Short mmCIF file of C-alpha atoms in Angstrom, two decimals:
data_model
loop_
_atom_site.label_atom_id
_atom_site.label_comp_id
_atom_site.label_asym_id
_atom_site.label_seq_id
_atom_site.Cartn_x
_atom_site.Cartn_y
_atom_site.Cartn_z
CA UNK A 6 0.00 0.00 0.00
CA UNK A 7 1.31 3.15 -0.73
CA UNK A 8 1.83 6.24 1.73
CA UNK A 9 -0.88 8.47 0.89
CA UNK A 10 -3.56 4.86 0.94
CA UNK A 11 -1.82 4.14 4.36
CA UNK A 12 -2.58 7.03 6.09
CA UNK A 13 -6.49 7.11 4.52
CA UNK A 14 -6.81 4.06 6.08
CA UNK A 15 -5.07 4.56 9.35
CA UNK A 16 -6.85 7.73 9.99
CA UNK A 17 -10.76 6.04 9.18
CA UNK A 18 -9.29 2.92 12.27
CA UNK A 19 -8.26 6.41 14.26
CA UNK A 20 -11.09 8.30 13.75
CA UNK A 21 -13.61 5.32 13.97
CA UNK A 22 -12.24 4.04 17.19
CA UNK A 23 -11.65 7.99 19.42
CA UNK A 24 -13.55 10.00 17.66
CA UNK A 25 -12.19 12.25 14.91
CA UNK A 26 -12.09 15.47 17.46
CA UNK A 27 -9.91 13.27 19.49
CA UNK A 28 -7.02 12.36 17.07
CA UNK A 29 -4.72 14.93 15.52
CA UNK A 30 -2.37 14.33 12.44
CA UNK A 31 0.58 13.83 15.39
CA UNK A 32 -1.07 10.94 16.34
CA UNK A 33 -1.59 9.25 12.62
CA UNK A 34 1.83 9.81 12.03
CA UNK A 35 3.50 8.22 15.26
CA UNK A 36 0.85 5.42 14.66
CA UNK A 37 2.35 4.77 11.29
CA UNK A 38 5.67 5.11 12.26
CA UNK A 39 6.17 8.14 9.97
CA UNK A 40 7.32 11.60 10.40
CA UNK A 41 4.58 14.41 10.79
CA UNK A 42 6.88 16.13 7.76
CA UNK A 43 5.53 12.81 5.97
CA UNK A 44 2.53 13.09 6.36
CA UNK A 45 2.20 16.78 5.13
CA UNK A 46 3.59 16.02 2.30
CA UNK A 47 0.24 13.87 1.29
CA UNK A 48 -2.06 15.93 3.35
CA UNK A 49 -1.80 19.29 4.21
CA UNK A 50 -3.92 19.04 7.20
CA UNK A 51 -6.60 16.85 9.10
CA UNK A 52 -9.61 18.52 7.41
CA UNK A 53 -7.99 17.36 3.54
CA UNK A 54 -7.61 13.59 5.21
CA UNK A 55 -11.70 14.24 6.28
CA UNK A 56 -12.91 15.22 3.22
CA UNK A 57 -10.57 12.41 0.99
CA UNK A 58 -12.22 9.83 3.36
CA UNK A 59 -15.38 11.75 3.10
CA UNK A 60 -15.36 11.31 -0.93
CA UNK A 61 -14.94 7.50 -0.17
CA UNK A 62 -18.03 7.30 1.56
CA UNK A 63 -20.08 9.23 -0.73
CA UNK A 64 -18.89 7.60 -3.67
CA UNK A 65 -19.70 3.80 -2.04
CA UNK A 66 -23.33 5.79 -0.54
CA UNK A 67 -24.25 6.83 -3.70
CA UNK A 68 -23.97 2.80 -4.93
CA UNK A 69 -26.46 1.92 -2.47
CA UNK A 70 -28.84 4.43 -2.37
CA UNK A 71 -30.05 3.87 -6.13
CA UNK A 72 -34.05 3.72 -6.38
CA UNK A 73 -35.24 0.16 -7.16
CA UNK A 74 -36.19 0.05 -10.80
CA UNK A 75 -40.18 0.98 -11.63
CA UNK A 76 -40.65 -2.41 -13.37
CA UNK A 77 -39.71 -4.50 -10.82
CA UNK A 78 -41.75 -6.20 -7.80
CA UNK A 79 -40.45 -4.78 -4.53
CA UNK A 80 -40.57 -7.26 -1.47
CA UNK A 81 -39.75 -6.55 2.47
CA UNK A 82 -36.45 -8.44 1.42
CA UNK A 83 -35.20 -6.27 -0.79
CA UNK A 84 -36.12 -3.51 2.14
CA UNK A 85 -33.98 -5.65 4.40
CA UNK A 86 -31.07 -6.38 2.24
CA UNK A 87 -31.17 -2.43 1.51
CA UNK A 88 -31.27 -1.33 5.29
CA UNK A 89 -28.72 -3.60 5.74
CA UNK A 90 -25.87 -2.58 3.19
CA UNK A 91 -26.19 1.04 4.32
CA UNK A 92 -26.04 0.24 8.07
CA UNK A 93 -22.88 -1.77 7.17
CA UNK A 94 -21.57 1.30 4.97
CA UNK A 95 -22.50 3.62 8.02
CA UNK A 96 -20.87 1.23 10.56
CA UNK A 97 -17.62 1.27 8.19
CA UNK A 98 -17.09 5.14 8.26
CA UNK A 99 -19.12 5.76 11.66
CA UNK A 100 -16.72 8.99 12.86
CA UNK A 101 -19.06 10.62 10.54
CA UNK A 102 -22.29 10.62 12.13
CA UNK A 103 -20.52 10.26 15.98
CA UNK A 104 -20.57 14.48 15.71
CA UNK A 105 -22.26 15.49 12.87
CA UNK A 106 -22.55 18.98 13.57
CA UNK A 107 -19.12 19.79 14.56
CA UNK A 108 -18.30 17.73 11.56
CA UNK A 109 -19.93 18.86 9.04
CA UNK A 110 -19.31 22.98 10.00
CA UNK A 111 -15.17 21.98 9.75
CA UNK A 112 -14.85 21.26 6.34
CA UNK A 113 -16.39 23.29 4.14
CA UNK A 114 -19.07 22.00 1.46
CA UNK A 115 -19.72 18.70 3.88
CA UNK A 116 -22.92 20.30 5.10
CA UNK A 117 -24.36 20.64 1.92
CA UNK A 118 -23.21 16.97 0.29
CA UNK A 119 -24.53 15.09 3.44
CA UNK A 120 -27.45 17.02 2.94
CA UNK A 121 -27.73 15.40 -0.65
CA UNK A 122 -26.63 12.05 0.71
CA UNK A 123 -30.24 12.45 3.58
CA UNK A 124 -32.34 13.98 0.40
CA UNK A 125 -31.37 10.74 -1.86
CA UNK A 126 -31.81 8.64 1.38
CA UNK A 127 -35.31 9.81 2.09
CA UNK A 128 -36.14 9.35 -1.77
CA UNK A 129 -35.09 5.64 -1.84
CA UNK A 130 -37.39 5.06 1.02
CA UNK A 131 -40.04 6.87 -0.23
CA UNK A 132 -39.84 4.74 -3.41
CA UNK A 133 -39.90 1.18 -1.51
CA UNK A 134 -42.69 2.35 0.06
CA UNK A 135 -43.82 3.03 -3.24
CA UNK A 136 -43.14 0.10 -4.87
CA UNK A 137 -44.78 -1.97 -1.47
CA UNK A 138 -47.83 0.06 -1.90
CA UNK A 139 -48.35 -0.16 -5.57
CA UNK A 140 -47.86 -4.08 -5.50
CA UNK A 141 -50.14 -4.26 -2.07
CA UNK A 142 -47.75 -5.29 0.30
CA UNK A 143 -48.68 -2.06 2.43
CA UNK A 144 -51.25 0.32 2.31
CA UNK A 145 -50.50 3.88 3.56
CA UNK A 146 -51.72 7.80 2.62
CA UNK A 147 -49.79 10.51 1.09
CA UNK A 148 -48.70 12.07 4.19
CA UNK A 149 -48.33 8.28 6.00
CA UNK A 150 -45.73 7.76 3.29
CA UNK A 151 -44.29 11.43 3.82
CA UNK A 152 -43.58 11.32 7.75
CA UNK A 153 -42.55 7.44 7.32
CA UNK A 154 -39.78 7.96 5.02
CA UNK A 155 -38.51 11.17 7.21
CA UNK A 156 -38.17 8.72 10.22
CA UNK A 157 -36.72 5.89 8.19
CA UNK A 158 -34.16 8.22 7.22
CA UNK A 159 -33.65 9.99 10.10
CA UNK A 160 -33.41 6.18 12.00
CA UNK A 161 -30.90 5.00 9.53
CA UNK A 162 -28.80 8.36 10.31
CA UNK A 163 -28.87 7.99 14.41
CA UNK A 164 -29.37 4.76 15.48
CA UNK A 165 -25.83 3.78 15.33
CA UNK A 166 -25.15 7.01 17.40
CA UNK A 167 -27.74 5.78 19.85
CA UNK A 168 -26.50 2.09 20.28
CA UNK A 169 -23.13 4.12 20.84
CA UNK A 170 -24.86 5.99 23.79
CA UNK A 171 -26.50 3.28 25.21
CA UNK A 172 -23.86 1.24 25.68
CA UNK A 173 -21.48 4.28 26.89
CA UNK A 174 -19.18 4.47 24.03
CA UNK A 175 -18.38 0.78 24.12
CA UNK A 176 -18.29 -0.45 20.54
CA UNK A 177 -20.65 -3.06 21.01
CA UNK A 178 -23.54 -1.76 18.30
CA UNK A 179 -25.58 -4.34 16.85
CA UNK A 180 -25.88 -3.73 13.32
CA UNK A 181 -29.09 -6.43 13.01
CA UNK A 182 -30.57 -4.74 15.78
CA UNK A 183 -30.56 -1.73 14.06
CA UNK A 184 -32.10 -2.79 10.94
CA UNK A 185 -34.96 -4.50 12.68
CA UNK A 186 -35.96 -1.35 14.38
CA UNK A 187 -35.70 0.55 10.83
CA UNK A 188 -37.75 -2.19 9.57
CA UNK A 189 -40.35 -2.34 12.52
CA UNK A 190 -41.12 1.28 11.46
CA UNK A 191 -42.82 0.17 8.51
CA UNK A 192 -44.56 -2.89 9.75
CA UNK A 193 -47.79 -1.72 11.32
CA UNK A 194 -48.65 -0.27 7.06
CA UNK A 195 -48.15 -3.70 6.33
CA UNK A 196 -50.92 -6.28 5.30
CA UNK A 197 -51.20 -8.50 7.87
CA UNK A 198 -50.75 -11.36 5.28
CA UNK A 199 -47.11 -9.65 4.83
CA UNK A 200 -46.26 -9.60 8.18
CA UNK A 201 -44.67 -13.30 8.90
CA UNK A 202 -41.21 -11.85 7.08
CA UNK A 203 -41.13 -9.07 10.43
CA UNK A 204 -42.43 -11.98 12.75
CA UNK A 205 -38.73 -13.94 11.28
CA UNK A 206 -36.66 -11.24 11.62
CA UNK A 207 -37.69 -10.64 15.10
CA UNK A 208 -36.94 -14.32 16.27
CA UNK A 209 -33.56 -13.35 14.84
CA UNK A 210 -32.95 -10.11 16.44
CA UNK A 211 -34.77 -9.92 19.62
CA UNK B 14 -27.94 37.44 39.73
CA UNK B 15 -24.89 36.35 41.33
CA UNK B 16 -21.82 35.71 39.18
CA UNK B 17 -21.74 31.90 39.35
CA UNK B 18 -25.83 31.93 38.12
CA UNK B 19 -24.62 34.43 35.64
CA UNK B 20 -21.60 32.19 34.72
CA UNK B 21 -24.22 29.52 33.95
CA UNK B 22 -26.78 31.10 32.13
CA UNK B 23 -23.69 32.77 29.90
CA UNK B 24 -22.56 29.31 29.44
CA UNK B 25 -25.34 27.86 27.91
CA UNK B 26 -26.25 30.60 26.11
CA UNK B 27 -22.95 30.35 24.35
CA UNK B 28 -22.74 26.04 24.20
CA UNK B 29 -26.49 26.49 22.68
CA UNK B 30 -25.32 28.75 20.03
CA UNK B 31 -21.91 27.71 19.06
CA UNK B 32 -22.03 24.03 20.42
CA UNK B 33 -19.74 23.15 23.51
CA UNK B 34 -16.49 21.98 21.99
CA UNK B 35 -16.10 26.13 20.35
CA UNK B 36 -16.25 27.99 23.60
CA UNK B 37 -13.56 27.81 26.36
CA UNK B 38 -13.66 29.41 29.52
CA UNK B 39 -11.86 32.68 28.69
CA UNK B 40 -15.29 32.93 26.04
CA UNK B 41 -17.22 32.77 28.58
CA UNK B 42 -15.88 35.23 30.91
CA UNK B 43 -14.97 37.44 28.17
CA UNK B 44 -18.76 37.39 27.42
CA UNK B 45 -19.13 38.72 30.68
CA UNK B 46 -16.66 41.09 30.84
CA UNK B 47 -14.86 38.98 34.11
CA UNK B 48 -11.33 38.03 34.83
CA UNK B 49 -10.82 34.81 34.15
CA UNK B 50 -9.71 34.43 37.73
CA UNK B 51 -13.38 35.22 38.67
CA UNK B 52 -15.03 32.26 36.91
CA UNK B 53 -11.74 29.83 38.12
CA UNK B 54 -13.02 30.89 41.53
CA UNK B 55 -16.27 29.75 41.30
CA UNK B 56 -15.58 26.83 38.47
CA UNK B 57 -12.48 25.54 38.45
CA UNK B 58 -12.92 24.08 34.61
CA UNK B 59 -15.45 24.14 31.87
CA UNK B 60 -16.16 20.52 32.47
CA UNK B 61 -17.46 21.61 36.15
CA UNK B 62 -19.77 24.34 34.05
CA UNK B 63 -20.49 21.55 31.58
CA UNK B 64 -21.75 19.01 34.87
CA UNK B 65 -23.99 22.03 36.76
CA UNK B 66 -25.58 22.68 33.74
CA UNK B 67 -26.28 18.54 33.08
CA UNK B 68 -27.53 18.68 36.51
CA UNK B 69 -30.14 21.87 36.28
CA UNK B 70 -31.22 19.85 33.21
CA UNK B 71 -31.80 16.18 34.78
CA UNK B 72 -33.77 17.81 37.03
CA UNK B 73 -36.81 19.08 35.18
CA UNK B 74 -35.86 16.36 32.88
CA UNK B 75 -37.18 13.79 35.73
CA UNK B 76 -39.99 16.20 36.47
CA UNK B 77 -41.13 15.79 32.85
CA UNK B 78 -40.51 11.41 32.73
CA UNK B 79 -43.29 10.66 34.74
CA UNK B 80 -45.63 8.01 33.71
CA UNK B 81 -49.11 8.92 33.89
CA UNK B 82 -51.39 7.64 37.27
CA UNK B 83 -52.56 4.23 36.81
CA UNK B 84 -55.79 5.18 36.98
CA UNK B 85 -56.10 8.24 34.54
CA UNK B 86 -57.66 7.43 31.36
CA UNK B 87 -54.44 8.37 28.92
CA UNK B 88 -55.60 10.37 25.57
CA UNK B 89 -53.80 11.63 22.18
CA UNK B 90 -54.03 15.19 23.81
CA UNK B 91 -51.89 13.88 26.87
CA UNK B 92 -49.49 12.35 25.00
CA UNK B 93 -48.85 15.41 22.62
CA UNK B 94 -48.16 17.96 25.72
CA UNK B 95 -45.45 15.28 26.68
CA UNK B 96 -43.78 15.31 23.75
CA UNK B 97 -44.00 18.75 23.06
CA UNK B 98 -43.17 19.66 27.31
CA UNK B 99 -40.08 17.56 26.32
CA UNK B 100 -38.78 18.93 23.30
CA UNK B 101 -39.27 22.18 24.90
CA UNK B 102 -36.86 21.24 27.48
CA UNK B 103 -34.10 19.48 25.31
CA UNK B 104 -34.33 23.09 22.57
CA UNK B 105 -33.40 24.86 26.15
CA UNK B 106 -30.58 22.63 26.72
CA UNK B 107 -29.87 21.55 23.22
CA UNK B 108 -25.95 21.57 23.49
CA UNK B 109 -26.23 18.41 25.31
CA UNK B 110 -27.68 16.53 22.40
CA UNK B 111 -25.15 18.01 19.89
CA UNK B 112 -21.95 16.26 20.38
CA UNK B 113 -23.44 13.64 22.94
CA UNK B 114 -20.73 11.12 22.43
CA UNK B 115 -18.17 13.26 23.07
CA UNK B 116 -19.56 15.09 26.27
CA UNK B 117 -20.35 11.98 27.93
CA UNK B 118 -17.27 11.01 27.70
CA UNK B 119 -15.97 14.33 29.12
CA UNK B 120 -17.67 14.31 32.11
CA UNK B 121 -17.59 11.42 34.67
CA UNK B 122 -20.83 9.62 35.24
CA UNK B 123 -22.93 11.63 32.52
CA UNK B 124 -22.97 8.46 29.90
CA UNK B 125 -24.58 6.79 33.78
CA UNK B 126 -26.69 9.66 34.24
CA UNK B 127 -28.02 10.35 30.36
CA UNK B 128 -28.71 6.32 30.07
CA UNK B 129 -30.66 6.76 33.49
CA UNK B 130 -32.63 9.08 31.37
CA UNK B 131 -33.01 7.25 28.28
CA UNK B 132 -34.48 4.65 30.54
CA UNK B 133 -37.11 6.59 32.08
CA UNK B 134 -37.95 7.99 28.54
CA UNK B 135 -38.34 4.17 26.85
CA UNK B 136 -41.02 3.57 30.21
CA UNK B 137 -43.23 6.71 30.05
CA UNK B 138 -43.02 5.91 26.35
CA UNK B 139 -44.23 2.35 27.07
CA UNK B 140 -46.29 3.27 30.01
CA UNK B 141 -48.68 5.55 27.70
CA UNK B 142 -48.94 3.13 24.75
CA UNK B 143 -49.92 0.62 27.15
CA UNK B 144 -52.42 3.09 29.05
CA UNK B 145 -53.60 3.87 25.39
CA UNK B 146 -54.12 0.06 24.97
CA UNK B 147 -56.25 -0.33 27.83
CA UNK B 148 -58.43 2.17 26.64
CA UNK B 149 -58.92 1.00 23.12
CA UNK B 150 -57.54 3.88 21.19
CA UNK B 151 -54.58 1.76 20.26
CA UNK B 152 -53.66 -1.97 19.12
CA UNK B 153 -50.61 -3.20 19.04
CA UNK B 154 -48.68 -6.51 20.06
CA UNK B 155 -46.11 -6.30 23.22
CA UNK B 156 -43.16 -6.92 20.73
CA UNK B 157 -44.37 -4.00 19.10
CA UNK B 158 -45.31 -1.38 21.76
CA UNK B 159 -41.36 -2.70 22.77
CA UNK B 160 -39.47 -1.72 19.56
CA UNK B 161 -42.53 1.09 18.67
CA UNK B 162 -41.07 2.94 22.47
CA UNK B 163 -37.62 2.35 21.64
CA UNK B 164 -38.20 4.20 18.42
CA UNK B 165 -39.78 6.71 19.79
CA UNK B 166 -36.89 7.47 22.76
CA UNK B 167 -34.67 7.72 19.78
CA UNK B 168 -36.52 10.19 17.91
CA UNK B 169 -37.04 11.97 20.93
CA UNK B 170 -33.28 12.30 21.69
CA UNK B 171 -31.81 13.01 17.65
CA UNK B 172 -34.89 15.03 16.10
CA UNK B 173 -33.70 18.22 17.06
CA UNK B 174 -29.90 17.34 16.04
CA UNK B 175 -31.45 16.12 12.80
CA UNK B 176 -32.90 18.94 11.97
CA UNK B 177 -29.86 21.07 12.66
CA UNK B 178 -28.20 18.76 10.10
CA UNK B 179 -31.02 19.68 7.49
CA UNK B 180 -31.25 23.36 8.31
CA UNK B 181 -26.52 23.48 7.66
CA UNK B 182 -26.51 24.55 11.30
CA UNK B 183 -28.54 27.49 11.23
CA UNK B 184 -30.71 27.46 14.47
CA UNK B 185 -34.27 27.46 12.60
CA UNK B 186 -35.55 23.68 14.57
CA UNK B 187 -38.83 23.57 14.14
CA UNK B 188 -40.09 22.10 17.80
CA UNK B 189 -43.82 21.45 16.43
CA UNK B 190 -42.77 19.31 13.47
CA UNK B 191 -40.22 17.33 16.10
CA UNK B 192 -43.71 16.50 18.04
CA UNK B 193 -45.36 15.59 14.74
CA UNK B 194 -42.76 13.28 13.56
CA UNK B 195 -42.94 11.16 16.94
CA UNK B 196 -46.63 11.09 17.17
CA UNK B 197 -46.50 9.87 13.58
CA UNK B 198 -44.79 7.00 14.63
CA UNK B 199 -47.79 5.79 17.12
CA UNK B 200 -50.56 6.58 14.34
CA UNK B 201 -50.68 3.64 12.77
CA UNK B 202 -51.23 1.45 15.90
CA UNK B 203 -54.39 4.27 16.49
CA UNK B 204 -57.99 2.55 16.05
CA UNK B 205 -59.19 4.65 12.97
CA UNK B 206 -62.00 6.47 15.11
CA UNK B 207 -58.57 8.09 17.16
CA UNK B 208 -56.76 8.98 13.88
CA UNK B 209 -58.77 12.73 13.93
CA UNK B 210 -56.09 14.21 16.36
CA UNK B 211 -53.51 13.09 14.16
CA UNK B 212 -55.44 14.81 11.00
CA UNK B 213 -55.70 18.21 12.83
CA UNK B 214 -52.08 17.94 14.03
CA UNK B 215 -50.77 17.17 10.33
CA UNK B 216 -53.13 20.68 9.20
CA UNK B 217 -51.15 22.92 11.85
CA UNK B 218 -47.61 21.38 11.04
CA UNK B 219 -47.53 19.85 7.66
#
């Protein structure tokens, strides 16, 4: 691996592990066993190492969060398989959304992609629910579907953050966990015929 | 007021605005137009600020996390002023919720503390769905009211730090949509003669 990929790499363990407020470009270096002088070379400070790492996770996001296709059936385990891969993708760069505020104000223009990153979030969800509605797997209004997909979203941003808290900064989230209680948001718009796929996963999770 | 209550409002006045990790002690008593040696003598560190001010707020906090009497028939309206009582509260203290896995880990015992509170949230939240149960205005299985209350706690805590996110930081949280959002989340469980609360809710917010 070369330099530059080294300390990308070293610096998403670092920043993953404390918290990216927590480790400075002092602390990279000595735990790569390179000079700061090194390191400067690559990057001139912490905030271009953010927003490199940043690009990586935008670029892999923007994989996932692709609408499924209008022609094609949607079922609760495409849902699943969906919540899944972005909790894993979340769980992967998780420094991210452990201060989001702070975060996004240090480097400028993050505010406004993770913005697009939430929009594109809440539009994917919006079109499962969609698709579930359209092939009567759920049955929901306008505004159901509307304040649904804003708490999917906003579920799929925090609850990582939240396992975090609960279990006082050990790292001991529970990724399934996680997607079950995404999940369980939509279940009570499902027909009760469509249910026994929830009634699985929670045998599984709880 | 005396300095130290002065030294406290101040305090969260500025955490509130500029979120806790920006402003140091020499803000704060430059804010105030004291010596720095004025606020050491009453605080000897921010983090002893940062604890008061945790404490002032645990305190209404558990005024607020009270389950509802046993006996009291529990109705859409009650629930509403508890969720909007509480995101009153967190708005007034909102730089807790910010960085929250970072200031827990400041301060000794606050990850103890804020879990205690998280707790007592998930069991008012449970305590009404099941008093909303009893009464027939809701349905809903006990696996559900469980991950239905956890979802709710969570929304309750992030919301507000969401919509910070959304809004780039600018301070424009808009308390009556927070309330919305959560009550959306118990709608569906709502016998369909109880939805007409949620109707007139979604008119004044949506």
């Amino acid at each position: 691996m070369k330099t530059r990929e080294r300390i990308l790499v070293t610096s998403l363990e670092l920043f993953n592990e404390f918290g990216e407020p927590n480790v400075t470009t002092i602390h990279i270096a000595d735990e790569m066993d390179i000079s700061p002088g090194n390191l400067y070379y690559h990057f001139r400070n912490k905030n271009e190492i953010i927003y490199e790492l940043y690009q990586q996770f935008e670029k892999r996001m923007n994989e996932i969060l692709v609408p499924p296709p209008e022609d094609r059936q949607i079922t609760m385990e495409d849902h699943w398989l969906f919540v899944h891969l972005l909790f894993e993708h979340i769980w992967e760069y998780r420094f991210i959304y452990r201060n989001l505020p702070d975060l996004l104000a240090s480097v400028d223009k993050l505010a406004t992609h993770f913005n697009r990153i939430l929009d594109k979030k809440e539009r994917v969800n919006k079109a499962i629910c969609e698709g579930l509605i359209a092939n009567g797997t759920m049955i929901a209004t306008v505004d159901e579907v509307n304040s649904l997909s804003q708490n999917i979203t906003m579920t799929m941003t925090y609850w990582l953050n939240y396992e975090n808290v609960r279990n006082k900064g050990k790292h001991t989230e529970d990724l399934g966990k996680g997607v079950y209680q995404v999940m369980s948001l939509l279940t009570p718009y499902l027909e009760p015929t469509h249910r026994a796929f929830m009634q699985d996963l929670s045998k599984k999770y709880l």
